[in-house]
Amino acid sequence: PPAPGDPALVHRARSAQAEILLAGRAPHRTHARRPAFDVANVLLGGEVSARLSRNLREDKGYAYAVGSGVEVIAQLPTVMIQLGVGEQHVADALTEVRSELVRLAEVPVDAAELDAARTLLSGRLATARVSPASHATFLSNLVAEGASPAWLDGYAQRLGSLTPADVRAAARACLHPDELDVVVVGNTASLAGPLDALPELSVRRYERLTDIAPVTRTRPARTAEGTR
């Protein structure tokens, strides 16, 4: 399989656009780093005015759909960064995503961005508890990650105590582009050339889904307290 950070290009015949997915391990709900990670995810692509949306969709017009979030896959919280882009923009879009990930991991967020993200996450938590149905759905998601309902207690307080350094550390540990698996799906005849031209990346090309064998790969943690 490709090394972490290197794209796997999967052929889809007669595809009019390309889909880009970057995925990696997210910290568990109960991990001390999870609140800072949640803020980093919101800033990156977890809401409509996030950095990826502003950069790739509004400013450059590369993407028609963009976002990031956490899904539980095989009982593991997994961050999923997804983009739908025009074929002619796939290499530029991937470059911009990687740049935004590096910026989030290396440049401290300003106070206004941090406060806005904390307010949004606190509001989502309140909304999730506004009705019995939404509360039950939220609790079921907690249980799916192996967390107890007691996780709700104190989450807003943990968000309030975060610093820009906390958010940067979480992004560096969990959202660094060289640690994420990358898959591009589209017409390889159109996409292979531009992707091969990207510096420092080695593209692995698959003509059929059956060419991709499942593997188990263990990666070293980036930090002593990393989540991988």
PDB file of C-alpha atoms in Angstrom:
ATOM      1  CA  PRO A   1       0.000   0.000   0.000  1.00  0.00           C
ATOM      2  CA  PRO A   2       1.080   3.631  -0.327  1.00  0.00           C
ATOM      3  CA  ALA A   3       3.053   5.181   2.494  1.00  0.00           C
ATOM      4  CA  PRO A   4       1.097   7.515   4.793  1.00  0.00           C
ATOM      5  CA  GLY A   5       0.592  10.824   3.019  1.00  0.00           C
ATOM      6  CA  ASP A   6       1.052   9.360  -0.476  1.00  0.00           C
ATOM      7  CA  PRO A   7      -2.104   9.153  -2.605  1.00  0.00           C
ATOM      8  CA  ALA A   8      -3.746   5.941  -3.718  1.00  0.00           C
ATOM      9  CA  LEU A   9      -5.353   6.712  -7.082  1.00  0.00           C
ATOM     10  CA  VAL A  10      -8.321   4.434  -7.771  1.00  0.00           C
ATOM     11  CA  HIS A  11      -9.787   4.337 -11.271  1.00  0.00           C
ATOM     12  CA  ARG A  12     -13.493   5.004 -11.799  1.00  0.00           C
ATOM     13  CA  ALA A  13     -14.423   4.880 -15.454  1.00  0.00           C
ATOM     14  CA  ARG A  14     -16.275   7.822 -17.038  1.00  0.00           C
ATOM     15  CA  SER A  15     -16.036   9.849 -13.861  1.00  0.00           C
ATOM     16  CA  ALA A  16     -16.734  13.537 -14.462  1.00  0.00           C
ATOM     17  CA  GLN A  17     -15.117  14.662 -11.211  1.00  0.00           C
ATOM     18  CA  ALA A  18     -12.752  13.377  -8.555  1.00  0.00           C
ATOM     19  CA  GLU A  19     -13.272  12.526  -4.916  1.00  0.00           C
ATOM     20  CA  ILE A  20     -10.441  13.063  -2.425  1.00  0.00           C
ATOM     21  CA  LEU A  21     -10.442  11.484   1.012  1.00  0.00           C
ATOM     22  CA  LEU A  22      -7.819  11.898   3.733  1.00  0.00           C
ATOM     23  CA  ALA A  23      -8.304   9.726   6.801  1.00  0.00           C
ATOM     24  CA  GLY A  24      -6.470   8.965  10.023  1.00  0.00           C
ATOM     25  CA  ARG A  25      -6.918   8.090  13.672  1.00  0.00           C
ATOM     26  CA  ALA A  26      -8.730  10.626  15.823  1.00  0.00           C
ATOM     27  CA  PRO A  27      -8.344  10.753  19.597  1.00  0.00           C
ATOM     28  CA  HIS A  28     -10.947   8.873  21.624  1.00  0.00           C
ATOM     29  CA  ARG A  29     -13.740  10.865  23.231  1.00  0.00           C
ATOM     30  CA  THR A  30     -12.171  10.364  26.646  1.00  0.00           C
ATOM     31  CA  HIS A  31      -8.636  11.276  25.553  1.00  0.00           C
ATOM     32  CA  ALA A  32      -7.342  14.490  27.096  1.00  0.00           C
ATOM     33  CA  ARG A  33      -6.569  15.793  23.601  1.00  0.00           C
ATOM     34  CA  ARG A  34     -10.084  15.309  22.201  1.00  0.00           C
ATOM     35  CA  PRO A  35     -11.472  18.811  23.000  1.00  0.00           C
ATOM     36  CA  ALA A  36      -8.483  20.459  21.297  1.00  0.00           C
ATOM     37  CA  PHE A  37      -8.844  18.072  18.362  1.00  0.00           C
ATOM     38  CA  ASP A  38     -12.545  18.956  18.067  1.00  0.00           C
ATOM     39  CA  VAL A  39     -11.625  22.622  17.822  1.00  0.00           C
ATOM     40  CA  ALA A  40      -8.958  21.882  15.204  1.00  0.00           C
ATOM     41  CA  ASN A  41     -11.463  19.872  13.165  1.00  0.00           C
ATOM     42  CA  VAL A  42     -14.061  22.655  13.287  1.00  0.00           C
ATOM     43  CA  LEU A  43     -11.487  25.186  12.140  1.00  0.00           C
ATOM     44  CA  LEU A  44     -10.329  22.908   9.325  1.00  0.00           C
ATOM     45  CA  GLY A  45     -13.584  21.729   7.779  1.00  0.00           C
ATOM     46  CA  GLY A  46     -16.189  21.047  10.439  1.00  0.00           C
ATOM     47  CA  GLU A  47     -18.495  23.938   9.549  1.00  0.00           C
ATOM     48  CA  VAL A  48     -19.541  25.914   6.484  1.00  0.00           C
ATOM     49  CA  SER A  49     -17.100  28.811   6.925  1.00  0.00           C
ATOM     50  CA  ALA A  50     -14.109  26.636   7.887  1.00  0.00           C
ATOM     51  CA  ARG A  51     -10.686  27.099   6.329  1.00  0.00           C
ATOM     52  CA  LEU A  52     -10.996  24.389   3.691  1.00  0.00           C
ATOM     53  CA  SER A  53     -14.359  25.692   2.518  1.00  0.00           C
ATOM     54  CA  ARG A  54     -13.153  29.291   2.322  1.00  0.00           C
ATOM     55  CA  ASN A  55      -9.946  28.356   0.520  1.00  0.00           C
ATOM     56  CA  LEU A  56     -10.950  25.598  -1.881  1.00  0.00           C
ATOM     57  CA  ARG A  57     -14.588  26.380  -2.592  1.00  0.00           C
ATOM     58  CA  GLU A  58     -15.095  30.103  -2.104  1.00  0.00           C
ATOM     59  CA  ASP A  59     -11.690  31.590  -2.969  1.00  0.00           C
ATOM     60  CA  LYS A  60     -10.265  29.207  -5.589  1.00  0.00           C
ATOM     61  CA  GLY A  61     -13.299  27.326  -6.841  1.00  0.00           C
ATOM     62  CA  TYR A  62     -11.505  23.974  -6.794  1.00  0.00           C
ATOM     63  CA  ALA A  63     -14.113  22.067  -4.787  1.00  0.00           C
ATOM     64  CA  TYR A  64     -17.885  21.852  -4.953  1.00  0.00           C
ATOM     65  CA  ALA A  65     -18.101  19.904  -1.678  1.00  0.00           C
ATOM     66  CA  VAL A  66     -15.688  19.932   1.241  1.00  0.00           C
ATOM     67  CA  GLY A  67     -15.786  19.000   4.910  1.00  0.00           C
ATOM     68  CA  SER A  68     -14.217  17.048   7.743  1.00  0.00           C
ATOM     69  CA  GLY A  69     -15.576  15.071  10.645  1.00  0.00           C
ATOM     70  CA  VAL A  70     -15.133  12.026  12.851  1.00  0.00           C
ATOM     71  CA  GLU A  71     -16.701   8.646  12.114  1.00  0.00           C
ATOM     72  CA  VAL A  72     -16.413   5.458  14.146  1.00  0.00           C
ATOM     73  CA  ILE A  73     -14.922   2.767  11.902  1.00  0.00           C
ATOM     74  CA  ALA A  74     -14.220  -0.714  13.306  1.00  0.00           C
ATOM     75  CA  GLN A  75     -14.825   0.812  16.775  1.00  0.00           C
ATOM     76  CA  LEU A  76     -12.082   3.385  16.221  1.00  0.00           C
ATOM     77  CA  PRO A  77     -12.701   7.145  15.927  1.00  0.00           C
ATOM     78  CA  THR A  78     -11.442   8.185  12.504  1.00  0.00           C
ATOM     79  CA  VAL A  79     -11.086  11.676  11.087  1.00  0.00           C
ATOM     80  CA  MET A  80     -12.380  11.916   7.517  1.00  0.00           C
ATOM     81  CA  ILE A  81     -11.525  14.897   5.300  1.00  0.00           C
ATOM     82  CA  GLN A  82     -13.574  14.702   2.100  1.00  0.00           C
ATOM     83  CA  LEU A  83     -13.604  16.810  -1.049  1.00  0.00           C
ATOM     84  CA  GLY A  84     -15.444  16.661  -4.358  1.00  0.00           C
ATOM     85  CA  VAL A  85     -13.380  18.477  -6.989  1.00  0.00           C
ATOM     86  CA  GLY A  86     -13.232  18.980 -10.730  1.00  0.00           C
ATOM     87  CA  GLU A  87     -10.712  16.702 -12.439  1.00  0.00           C
ATOM     88  CA  GLN A  88      -8.671  19.668 -13.636  1.00  0.00           C
ATOM     89  CA  HIS A  89      -8.206  20.853 -10.031  1.00  0.00           C
ATOM     90  CA  VAL A  90      -7.385  17.605  -8.219  1.00  0.00           C
ATOM     91  CA  ALA A  91      -3.624  18.180  -7.849  1.00  0.00           C
ATOM     92  CA  ASP A  92      -4.045  21.820  -6.816  1.00  0.00           C
ATOM     93  CA  ALA A  93      -6.813  20.896  -4.375  1.00  0.00           C
ATOM     94  CA  LEU A  94      -4.688  18.209  -2.711  1.00  0.00           C
ATOM     95  CA  THR A  95      -1.796  20.662  -2.453  1.00  0.00           C
ATOM     96  CA  GLU A  96      -4.030  23.245  -0.780  1.00  0.00           C
ATOM     97  CA  VAL A  97      -5.443  20.703   1.680  1.00  0.00           C
ATOM     98  CA  ARG A  98      -1.941  19.675   2.695  1.00  0.00           C
ATOM     99  CA  SER A  99      -0.970  23.336   3.103  1.00  0.00           C
ATOM    100  CA  GLU A 100      -3.970  24.013   5.325  1.00  0.00           C
ATOM    101  CA  LEU A 101      -3.144  20.977   7.472  1.00  0.00           C
ATOM    102  CA  VAL A 102       0.441  22.157   7.904  1.00  0.00           C
ATOM    103  CA  ARG A 103      -0.716  25.681   8.755  1.00  0.00           C
ATOM    104  CA  LEU A 104      -3.099  24.340  11.389  1.00  0.00           C
ATOM    105  CA  ALA A 105      -0.293  22.238  12.898  1.00  0.00           C
ATOM    106  CA  GLU A 106       2.366  24.965  12.831  1.00  0.00           C
ATOM    107  CA  VAL A 107       0.670  28.374  13.184  1.00  0.00           C
ATOM    108  CA  PRO A 108      -1.277  29.182  16.371  1.00  0.00           C
ATOM    109  CA  VAL A 109      -4.930  30.045  15.820  1.00  0.00           C
ATOM    110  CA  ASP A 110      -5.954  33.548  16.788  1.00  0.00           C
ATOM    111  CA  ALA A 111      -8.209  34.249  19.741  1.00  0.00           C
ATOM    112  CA  ALA A 112     -11.257  35.080  17.615  1.00  0.00           C
ATOM    113  CA  GLU A 113     -11.091  31.784  15.696  1.00  0.00           C
ATOM    114  CA  LEU A 114     -10.626  29.824  18.901  1.00  0.00           C
ATOM    115  CA  ASP A 115     -13.574  31.530  20.618  1.00  0.00           C
ATOM    116  CA  ALA A 116     -15.824  30.997  17.585  1.00  0.00           C
ATOM    117  CA  ALA A 117     -14.968  27.286  17.445  1.00  0.00           C
ATOM    118  CA  ARG A 118     -15.579  26.836  21.171  1.00  0.00           C
ATOM    119  CA  THR A 119     -18.941  28.596  20.895  1.00  0.00           C
ATOM    120  CA  LEU A 120     -19.966  26.406  17.953  1.00  0.00           C
ATOM    121  CA  LEU A 121     -19.034  23.168  19.728  1.00  0.00           C
ATOM    122  CA  SER A 122     -20.812  24.221  22.921  1.00  0.00           C
ATOM    123  CA  GLY A 123     -23.875  25.095  20.878  1.00  0.00           C
ATOM    124  CA  ARG A 124     -23.853  21.711  19.148  1.00  0.00           C
ATOM    125  CA  LEU A 125     -23.689  20.001  22.518  1.00  0.00           C
ATOM    126  CA  ALA A 126     -26.668  21.992  23.759  1.00  0.00           C
ATOM    127  CA  THR A 127     -28.636  21.274  20.567  1.00  0.00           C
ATOM    128  CA  ALA A 128     -27.916  17.556  20.884  1.00  0.00           C
ATOM    129  CA  ARG A 129     -29.688  17.544  24.244  1.00  0.00           C
ATOM    130  CA  VAL A 130     -32.684  19.660  23.308  1.00  0.00           C
ATOM    131  CA  SER A 131     -35.056  16.737  22.681  1.00  0.00           C
ATOM    132  CA  PRO A 132     -35.210  13.116  23.843  1.00  0.00           C
ATOM    133  CA  ALA A 133     -34.619  11.872  20.278  1.00  0.00           C
ATOM    134  CA  SER A 134     -31.539  13.995  19.652  1.00  0.00           C
ATOM    135  CA  HIS A 135     -30.215  13.234  23.131  1.00  0.00           C
ATOM    136  CA  ALA A 136     -30.622   9.497  22.522  1.00  0.00           C
ATOM    137  CA  THR A 137     -28.803   9.751  19.187  1.00  0.00           C
ATOM    138  CA  PHE A 138     -25.950  11.649  20.784  1.00  0.00           C
ATOM    139  CA  LEU A 139     -25.656   9.133  23.615  1.00  0.00           C
ATOM    140  CA  SER A 140     -25.645   6.241  21.153  1.00  0.00           C
ATOM    141  CA  ASN A 141     -22.709   7.863  19.367  1.00  0.00           C
ATOM    142  CA  LEU A 142     -20.881   8.161  22.676  1.00  0.00           C
ATOM    143  CA  VAL A 143     -21.465   4.497  23.408  1.00  0.00           C
ATOM    144  CA  ALA A 144     -20.250   3.568  19.908  1.00  0.00           C
ATOM    145  CA  GLU A 145     -16.899   5.116  20.842  1.00  0.00           C
ATOM    146  CA  GLY A 146     -16.855   3.352  24.191  1.00  0.00           C
ATOM    147  CA  ALA A 147     -17.484   6.489  26.255  1.00  0.00           C
ATOM    148  CA  SER A 148     -20.005   6.777  29.072  1.00  0.00           C
ATOM    149  CA  PRO A 149     -22.699   9.480  29.316  1.00  0.00           C
ATOM    150  CA  ALA A 150     -20.576  11.055  32.059  1.00  0.00           C
ATOM    151  CA  TRP A 151     -18.375  12.408  29.251  1.00  0.00           C
ATOM    152  CA  LEU A 152     -20.945  15.158  28.817  1.00  0.00           C
ATOM    153  CA  ASP A 153     -20.135  16.536  32.252  1.00  0.00           C
ATOM    154  CA  GLY A 154     -17.397  19.100  32.038  1.00  0.00           C
ATOM    155  CA  TYR A 155     -16.883  19.051  28.259  1.00  0.00           C
ATOM    156  CA  ALA A 156     -17.807  22.721  27.893  1.00  0.00           C
ATOM    157  CA  GLN A 157     -15.410  23.567  30.725  1.00  0.00           C
ATOM    158  CA  ARG A 158     -12.620  21.628  29.009  1.00  0.00           C
ATOM    159  CA  LEU A 159     -13.305  23.564  25.817  1.00  0.00           C
ATOM    160  CA  GLY A 160     -13.119  26.832  27.726  1.00  0.00           C
ATOM    161  CA  SER A 161      -9.687  26.062  29.151  1.00  0.00           C
ATOM    162  CA  LEU A 162      -8.062  25.370  25.764  1.00  0.00           C
ATOM    163  CA  THR A 163      -5.213  27.515  24.485  1.00  0.00           C
ATOM    164  CA  PRO A 164      -3.950  28.047  20.915  1.00  0.00           C
ATOM    165  CA  ALA A 165      -0.976  25.846  21.820  1.00  0.00           C
ATOM    166  CA  ASP A 166      -3.350  23.000  22.761  1.00  0.00           C
ATOM    167  CA  VAL A 167      -5.092  23.206  19.372  1.00  0.00           C
ATOM    168  CA  ARG A 168      -1.808  23.322  17.487  1.00  0.00           C
ATOM    169  CA  ALA A 169      -0.495  20.278  19.376  1.00  0.00           C
ATOM    170  CA  ALA A 170      -3.656  18.304  18.605  1.00  0.00           C
ATOM    171  CA  ALA A 171      -3.449  19.219  14.926  1.00  0.00           C
ATOM    172  CA  ARG A 172       0.213  18.263  14.795  1.00  0.00           C
ATOM    173  CA  ALA A 173      -0.467  14.876  16.396  1.00  0.00           C
ATOM    174  CA  CYS A 174      -3.663  13.932  14.535  1.00  0.00           C
ATOM    175  CA  LEU A 175      -3.962  16.019  11.364  1.00  0.00           C
ATOM    176  CA  HIS A 176      -0.462  16.224   9.959  1.00  0.00           C
ATOM    177  CA  PRO A 177      -0.688  15.489   6.203  1.00  0.00           C
ATOM    178  CA  ASP A 178       2.178  12.994   6.263  1.00  0.00           C
ATOM    179  CA  GLU A 179       0.264  10.835   8.748  1.00  0.00           C
ATOM    180  CA  LEU A 180      -3.041  10.605   6.871  1.00  0.00           C
ATOM    181  CA  ASP A 181      -4.053   7.978   4.347  1.00  0.00           C
ATOM    182  CA  VAL A 182      -5.029   9.586   1.034  1.00  0.00           C
ATOM    183  CA  VAL A 183      -7.367   8.151  -1.598  1.00  0.00           C
ATOM    184  CA  VAL A 184      -8.304   9.832  -4.880  1.00  0.00           C
ATOM    185  CA  VAL A 185     -11.107   8.272  -6.932  1.00  0.00           C
ATOM    186  CA  GLY A 186     -11.656   9.269 -10.557  1.00  0.00           C
ATOM    187  CA  ASN A 187     -10.550   8.729 -14.132  1.00  0.00           C
ATOM    188  CA  THR A 188      -6.882   7.766 -13.872  1.00  0.00           C
ATOM    189  CA  ALA A 189      -6.241   8.790 -17.476  1.00  0.00           C
ATOM    190  CA  SER A 190      -6.961  12.395 -16.486  1.00  0.00           C
ATOM    191  CA  LEU A 191      -5.665  12.396 -12.917  1.00  0.00           C
ATOM    192  CA  ALA A 192      -2.447  10.364 -12.969  1.00  0.00           C
ATOM    193  CA  GLY A 193      -0.294  12.964 -14.739  1.00  0.00           C
ATOM    194  CA  PRO A 194      -1.113  15.963 -12.506  1.00  0.00           C
ATOM    195  CA  LEU A 195      -0.823  13.860  -9.340  1.00  0.00           C
ATOM    196  CA  ASP A 196       2.508  12.324 -10.426  1.00  0.00           C
ATOM    197  CA  ALA A 197       3.852  15.853 -10.893  1.00  0.00           C
ATOM    198  CA  LEU A 198       3.315  16.760  -7.243  1.00  0.00           C
ATOM    199  CA  PRO A 199       6.687  17.061  -5.491  1.00  0.00           C
ATOM    200  CA  GLU A 200       7.602  14.716  -2.623  1.00  0.00           C
ATOM    201  CA  LEU A 201       4.554  12.476  -3.188  1.00  0.00           C
ATOM    202  CA  SER A 202       4.533   9.012  -4.728  1.00  0.00           C
ATOM    203  CA  VAL A 203       1.206   8.011  -6.275  1.00  0.00           C
ATOM    204  CA  ARG A 204       0.140   4.359  -6.216  1.00  0.00           C
ATOM    205  CA  ARG A 205      -2.306   3.669  -9.034  1.00  0.00           C
ATOM    206  CA  TYR A 206      -5.078   1.040  -8.907  1.00  0.00           C
ATOM    207  CA  GLU A 207      -7.133   0.181 -11.977  1.00  0.00           C
ATOM    208  CA  ARG A 208      -9.610  -2.023 -10.071  1.00  0.00           C
ATOM    209  CA  LEU A 209     -10.857  -2.057  -6.506  1.00  0.00           C
ATOM    210  CA  THR A 210      -9.884  -5.726  -6.332  1.00  0.00           C
ATOM    211  CA  ASP A 211      -6.238  -4.668  -6.726  1.00  0.00           C
ATOM    212  CA  ILE A 212      -6.329  -3.154  -3.229  1.00  0.00           C
ATOM    213  CA  ALA A 213      -5.529  -5.781  -0.629  1.00  0.00           C
ATOM    214  CA  PRO A 214      -6.484  -5.099   3.007  1.00  0.00           C
ATOM    215  CA  VAL A 215      -3.453  -4.614   5.220  1.00  0.00           C
ATOM    216  CA  THR A 216      -2.666  -4.085   8.862  1.00  0.00           C
ATOM    217  CA  ARG A 217      -0.117  -1.374   9.366  1.00  0.00           C
ATOM    218  CA  THR A 218       1.327  -0.117  12.638  1.00  0.00           C
ATOM    219  CA  ARG A 219       2.733   3.379  12.654  1.00  0.00           C
ATOM    220  CA  PRO A 220       4.951   4.993  15.282  1.00  0.00           C
ATOM    221  CA  ALA A 221       3.451   7.854  17.227  1.00  0.00           C
ATOM    222  CA  ARG A 222       4.587  11.341  16.234  1.00  0.00           C
ATOM    223  CA  THR A 223       4.855  12.345  19.897  1.00  0.00           C
ATOM    224  CA  ALA A 224       5.283  10.558  23.172  1.00  0.00           C
ATOM    225  CA  GLU A 225       1.604  11.106  23.959  1.00  0.00           C
ATOM    226  CA  GLY A 226       0.298  10.686  20.423  1.00  0.00           C
ATOM    227  CA  THR A 227      -2.963   8.939  19.716  1.00  0.00           C
ATOM    228  CA  ARG A 228      -1.756   6.537  17.011  1.00  0.00           C
TER     229      ARG A 228
END
